[in-house]
Amino acid sequence: MRLLTYLRDGAVRHGRLHGEDRIEEFGDGDLSVWLAGPAAAPRGTEHLLQDVRVLAPIPRPAKLIGVAANYQEHVAEAGAPALDKNRLAPRLFLMPPTAVLAPGEAIRLPSVSEQVDWEAELGVVIGTTAKGLAVADALSAVAGYTVANDVSARSMSYGFDRDTDDPAVGFFDWLAGKWLDGFAPFGPYLVTREDVPDPQALDIRLRVNGVVKQHGSTKDMIFSVAELVAFASTIMTLHPGDVLMTGTPAGVGASSGEFLSAGDEIHVSITGLGSLINSVSARETP
Ligand code: MG
């Protein structure tokens, strides 16, 4: 089942996508309403996809969790030594809900960075309240999957000189580079868990202006979806509608020194999950 959040007549609604262009409306509010407890009887009205504005499946997740360095080839392209997962915890970080961007909307280049990059990622939406999950049980806490782009600023500039020899500067710049408005587009819909029998067997591909930049498989994750969800749940209670982005394969712009420019179009696709398309718009003024 493919579930959508969208704007119709100025109000947020959620429903199910049928075929390529018809939505069966389930009710008011975004998909977090459905995740909290599906309505006994869907509203049953139908609308054409072209008559609504699709939003991110969860437009304002309470928690938006990222993971750094979860594909060995991406670690290698960054010049770092191979990671030994037996001696490593997943490198989770949190992003603000203001980073979420709807499918089709423009990623605005920020005033504080000249190096804005792409990261195609499998997105996971949590479906139940969960704490301390075992890996074997973790996927049962997942509502479904979506396509995500962990847009990342690779350098930050705030208009004054800083002590860039201090490693803490690099660490906090790295974090801040994930937090910018609109830097976490995901969608266009949520595919429910039962329709994704193996989240570790999905082809993932990203194109910029039609040119393939990333082409990987979720089988190459260092920590699987189940391991990431279980680990996150050892640290914090997960709730329905929390979103986890699972890391990016090789092929980011930083590895070749190529960054996004106004007018670019980014197209991310994952097997069975559709395509997430966002353009890039002009730099904001400070
Ligand atoms: Mg990432």
Coordinates of C-alpha atoms and ligand atoms in Angstrom, one line a residue:
M1 CA 0.0 0.0 0.0
R2 CA 1.3 3.4 -1.0
L3 CA 0.2 6.2 1.5
L4 CA 0.3 9.9 0.8
T5 CA 0.1 13.1 2.7
Y6 CA -1.2 16.0 0.6
L7 CA -2.9 19.4 0.6
R8 CA -6.3 19.6 -0.9
D9 CA -8.4 22.8 -0.7
G10 CA -5.9 24.3 1.6
A11 CA -6.0 21.5 4.2
V12 CA -3.7 18.6 5.0
R13 CA -5.2 15.2 4.3
H14 CA -3.9 11.6 3.9
G15 CA -4.9 8.7 1.7
R16 CA -3.8 5.8 -0.4
L17 CA -2.5 6.0 -4.0
H18 CA -4.2 3.8 -6.5
G19 CA -2.6 3.2 -9.9
E20 CA -0.6 6.2 -11.0
D21 CA -3.0 9.0 -10.5
R22 CA -5.9 8.3 -8.1
I23 CA -6.0 9.0 -4.4
E24 CA -8.5 7.3 -2.1
E25 CA -8.8 9.8 0.8
F26 CA -8.6 8.3 4.3
G27 CA -9.1 11.5 6.4
D28 CA -7.9 14.8 7.7
G29 CA -4.3 15.5 8.8
D30 CA -1.1 13.9 7.7
L31 CA -0.1 10.2 7.8
S32 CA 0.8 10.4 11.5
V33 CA -2.9 10.4 12.1
W34 CA -3.2 7.1 10.3
L35 CA -0.1 5.7 12.0
A36 CA -1.7 6.6 15.4
G37 CA -4.7 4.4 14.5
P38 CA -6.2 3.8 11.1
A39 CA -9.8 5.1 10.9
A40 CA -12.3 2.3 11.0
A41 CA -13.8 3.5 7.7
P42 CA -11.8 5.4 5.2
R43 CA -13.6 8.5 3.9
G44 CA -13.9 6.8 0.6
T45 CA -13.8 9.9 -1.6
E46 CA -11.4 9.9 -4.6
H47 CA -9.3 12.6 -6.0
L48 CA -6.8 12.9 -8.9
L49 CA -3.2 13.2 -7.9
Q50 CA -2.9 16.2 -10.2
D51 CA -5.5 18.1 -8.1
V52 CA -3.6 17.9 -4.9
R53 CA -0.2 19.1 -3.7
V54 CA 1.8 16.2 -2.3
L55 CA 3.7 16.8 0.9
A56 CA 6.4 14.7 2.7
P57 CA 4.6 11.6 4.1
I58 CA 5.3 13.0 7.6
P59 CA 5.7 16.7 7.1
R60 CA 6.9 17.5 10.7
P61 CA 8.3 14.3 12.3
A62 CA 8.9 14.6 16.0
K63 CA 12.3 12.9 15.4
L64 CA 14.2 12.9 12.2
I65 CA 17.2 10.6 12.7
G66 CA 20.2 10.4 10.3
V67 CA 23.1 8.0 10.3
A68 CA 26.6 8.9 9.2
A69 CA 29.0 6.5 7.4
N70 CA 26.7 3.5 6.8
Y71 CA 28.1 2.3 3.4
Q72 CA 31.7 1.2 3.2
E73 CA 32.2 2.6 -0.2
H74 CA 31.0 6.0 0.9
V75 CA 33.4 5.9 3.9
A76 CA 36.2 5.1 1.4
E77 CA 35.3 7.9 -1.0
A78 CA 35.6 10.3 2.0
G79 CA 39.2 9.1 2.5
A80 CA 38.5 7.3 5.8
P81 CA 39.7 3.8 6.6
A82 CA 37.2 0.9 6.4
L83 CA 34.9 0.6 9.4
D84 CA 34.7 -2.5 11.5
K85 CA 31.1 -2.8 12.6
N86 CA 32.0 -5.2 15.4
R87 CA 33.9 -2.3 17.1
L88 CA 31.5 0.5 16.2
A89 CA 28.1 1.8 17.2
P90 CA 25.9 3.3 14.5
R91 CA 26.7 7.0 14.2
L92 CA 23.2 8.6 14.7
F93 CA 22.4 12.2 14.6
L94 CA 19.2 14.2 14.8
M95 CA 17.9 16.8 12.4
P96 CA 15.2 19.5 13.0
P97 CA 11.7 19.0 11.6
T98 CA 12.2 22.3 9.6
A99 CA 14.7 20.4 7.4
V100 CA 11.8 18.4 5.9
L101 CA 10.9 19.4 2.3
A102 CA 8.0 18.2 0.2
P103 CA 8.5 16.3 -3.1
G104 CA 8.7 18.7 -6.0
E105 CA 9.7 21.7 -3.9
A106 CA 13.0 23.5 -4.4
I107 CA 16.0 23.1 -2.1
R108 CA 17.0 26.6 -1.4
L109 CA 20.8 27.2 -1.3
P110 CA 21.7 28.7 2.1
S111 CA 23.6 31.9 2.7
V112 CA 26.1 30.0 5.0
S113 CA 27.5 27.4 2.5
E114 CA 28.9 27.3 -1.0
Q115 CA 29.1 23.5 -0.9
V116 CA 25.7 21.8 -1.0
D117 CA 25.7 18.1 -1.8
W118 CA 23.2 15.3 -2.3
E119 CA 22.8 11.9 -0.4
A120 CA 20.3 9.4 -1.7
E121 CA 19.0 7.3 1.2
L122 CA 16.3 4.8 2.1
G123 CA 13.9 6.4 4.6
V124 CA 12.2 4.4 7.3
V125 CA 9.0 5.6 9.1
I126 CA 8.4 4.2 12.5
G127 CA 4.9 2.7 13.2
T128 CA 4.8 1.8 16.8
T129 CA 6.0 3.1 20.2
A130 CA 9.2 1.2 20.9
K131 CA 12.1 1.1 23.4
G132 CA 14.9 -1.4 23.7
L133 CA 14.0 -3.4 20.6
A134 CA 15.9 -6.6 19.8
V135 CA 17.3 -6.6 16.2
A136 CA 15.1 -9.6 15.5
D137 CA 12.0 -7.6 16.4
A138 CA 13.0 -4.2 15.1
L139 CA 11.3 -4.4 11.6
S140 CA 8.0 -5.0 13.3
A141 CA 8.2 -1.4 14.6
V142 CA 8.5 -0.1 11.0
A143 CA 5.4 1.3 9.3
G144 CA 7.0 1.6 5.9
Y145 CA 9.7 3.0 3.7
T146 CA 10.2 6.0 1.5
V147 CA 12.8 7.8 -0.6
A148 CA 15.0 10.4 1.0
N149 CA 17.7 12.9 0.2
D150 CA 20.0 13.8 3.1
V151 CA 21.1 17.1 1.5
S152 CA 24.3 18.2 3.2
A153 CA 26.4 21.4 3.3
R154 CA 30.0 20.3 3.2
S155 CA 31.4 23.5 4.5
M156 CA 30.0 26.3 6.6
S157 CA 30.9 30.0 6.5
Y158 CA 29.5 32.5 9.0
G159 CA 31.3 35.6 7.9
F160 CA 34.1 35.6 10.5
D161 CA 37.4 33.7 10.9
R162 CA 37.3 30.7 13.1
D163 CA 40.0 28.3 14.5
T164 CA 39.5 25.6 11.9
D165 CA 42.4 23.5 13.4
D166 CA 40.1 22.7 16.3
P167 CA 38.5 19.3 15.4
A168 CA 35.3 20.4 17.2
V169 CA 34.8 23.1 14.6
G170 CA 34.7 20.5 11.9
F171 CA 32.3 18.2 13.9
F172 CA 29.8 20.9 14.6
D173 CA 30.0 22.3 11.1
W174 CA 29.3 18.8 9.8
L175 CA 26.2 18.6 12.1
A176 CA 25.0 22.1 11.2
G177 CA 25.4 21.2 7.5
K178 CA 22.6 18.7 8.0
W179 CA 20.2 21.1 9.7
L180 CA 19.4 23.7 7.1
D181 CA 15.8 24.4 6.1
G182 CA 14.6 22.0 3.4
F183 CA 17.7 19.8 3.6
A184 CA 15.7 16.6 4.3
P185 CA 13.3 16.1 1.4
F186 CA 11.5 12.7 1.5
G187 CA 8.6 11.1 -0.3
P188 CA 6.6 11.0 -2.5
Y189 CA 4.8 8.3 -0.5
L190 CA 5.2 5.8 2.2
V191 CA 5.2 2.1 1.1
T192 CA 3.9 0.0 3.9
R193 CA 6.2 -2.7 5.4
E194 CA 4.3 -5.7 4.0
D195 CA 5.0 -4.5 0.5
V196 CA 8.8 -4.3 1.1
P197 CA 9.7 -7.8 2.0
D198 CA 13.4 -7.2 2.2
P199 CA 14.6 -3.6 2.8
Q200 CA 18.2 -4.8 2.3
A201 CA 17.6 -5.7 -1.4
L202 CA 16.7 -2.3 -2.9
D203 CA 18.4 -0.6 -5.7
I204 CA 19.0 3.1 -5.0
R205 CA 19.9 5.6 -7.6
L206 CA 20.4 9.4 -7.7
R207 CA 20.7 11.6 -10.8
V208 CA 21.5 15.3 -11.1
N209 CA 20.2 16.8 -14.3
G210 CA 19.7 13.3 -15.7
V211 CA 23.3 12.2 -14.9
V212 CA 23.6 9.2 -12.6
K213 CA 25.7 10.2 -9.6
Q214 CA 24.9 7.4 -7.1
H215 CA 23.9 3.9 -7.9
G216 CA 24.0 1.4 -5.0
S217 CA 22.1 -1.2 -3.1
T218 CA 20.7 -1.3 0.4
K219 CA 22.4 -4.7 0.7
D220 CA 25.6 -2.8 1.3
M221 CA 24.6 -1.0 4.4
I222 CA 27.1 -1.5 7.3
F223 CA 24.2 -1.6 9.8
S224 CA 20.9 -3.0 8.4
V225 CA 17.6 -1.2 8.9
A226 CA 16.8 -3.6 11.7
E227 CA 20.1 -2.9 13.4
L228 CA 19.7 0.8 13.1
V229 CA 16.1 0.8 14.4
A230 CA 17.1 -1.4 17.3
F231 CA 20.1 0.7 18.2
A232 CA 18.1 4.0 18.0
S233 CA 15.5 2.4 20.3
T234 CA 18.2 1.6 22.9
I235 CA 18.9 5.4 23.2
M236 CA 15.5 6.9 22.8
T237 CA 11.8 5.9 22.7
L238 CA 10.6 5.7 19.2
H239 CA 7.1 6.8 18.3
P240 CA 4.9 6.4 15.3
G241 CA 5.9 9.0 12.7
D242 CA 9.5 9.2 13.7
V243 CA 11.7 9.1 10.6
L244 CA 15.1 7.5 10.1
M245 CA 17.4 8.0 7.1
T246 CA 19.7 5.1 6.7
G247 CA 22.9 6.5 5.2
T248 CA 24.0 7.0 1.6
P249 CA 26.0 4.9 -0.8
A250 CA 29.1 6.2 -2.7
G251 CA 28.9 9.0 -5.3
V252 CA 28.3 12.1 -3.3
G253 CA 29.5 15.4 -4.8
A254 CA 32.1 16.0 -2.2
S255 CA 34.1 13.0 -3.6
S256 CA 34.6 14.8 -6.9
G257 CA 34.3 18.4 -5.7
E258 CA 31.0 18.9 -7.6
F259 CA 28.2 20.7 -5.7
L260 CA 24.7 21.8 -6.4
S261 CA 23.8 25.0 -8.2
A262 CA 20.6 26.9 -8.7
G263 CA 18.5 25.3 -11.5
D264 CA 19.7 21.7 -10.8
E265 CA 17.2 18.9 -10.6
I266 CA 17.8 15.9 -8.3
H267 CA 16.0 12.7 -9.0
V268 CA 16.3 9.9 -6.3
S269 CA 14.7 6.5 -6.9
I270 CA 14.5 3.3 -5.0
T271 CA 13.1 0.0 -6.1
G272 CA 9.3 -0.1 -5.5
L273 CA 9.3 3.2 -3.6
G274 CA 9.0 5.6 -6.5
S275 CA 11.0 8.8 -7.2
L276 CA 11.7 11.8 -5.2
I277 CA 12.4 14.9 -7.3
N278 CA 13.5 18.3 -6.1
S279 CA 15.0 21.3 -7.9
V280 CA 17.6 23.6 -6.4
S281 CA 16.8 27.3 -6.1
A282 CA 18.9 30.5 -5.8
R283 CA 20.9 31.3 -2.7
E284 CA 19.1 33.0 0.1
T285 CA 20.4 36.4 1.1
P286 CA 21.8 36.6 4.6
Ligands
MG1 MG 23.4 10.9 5.0

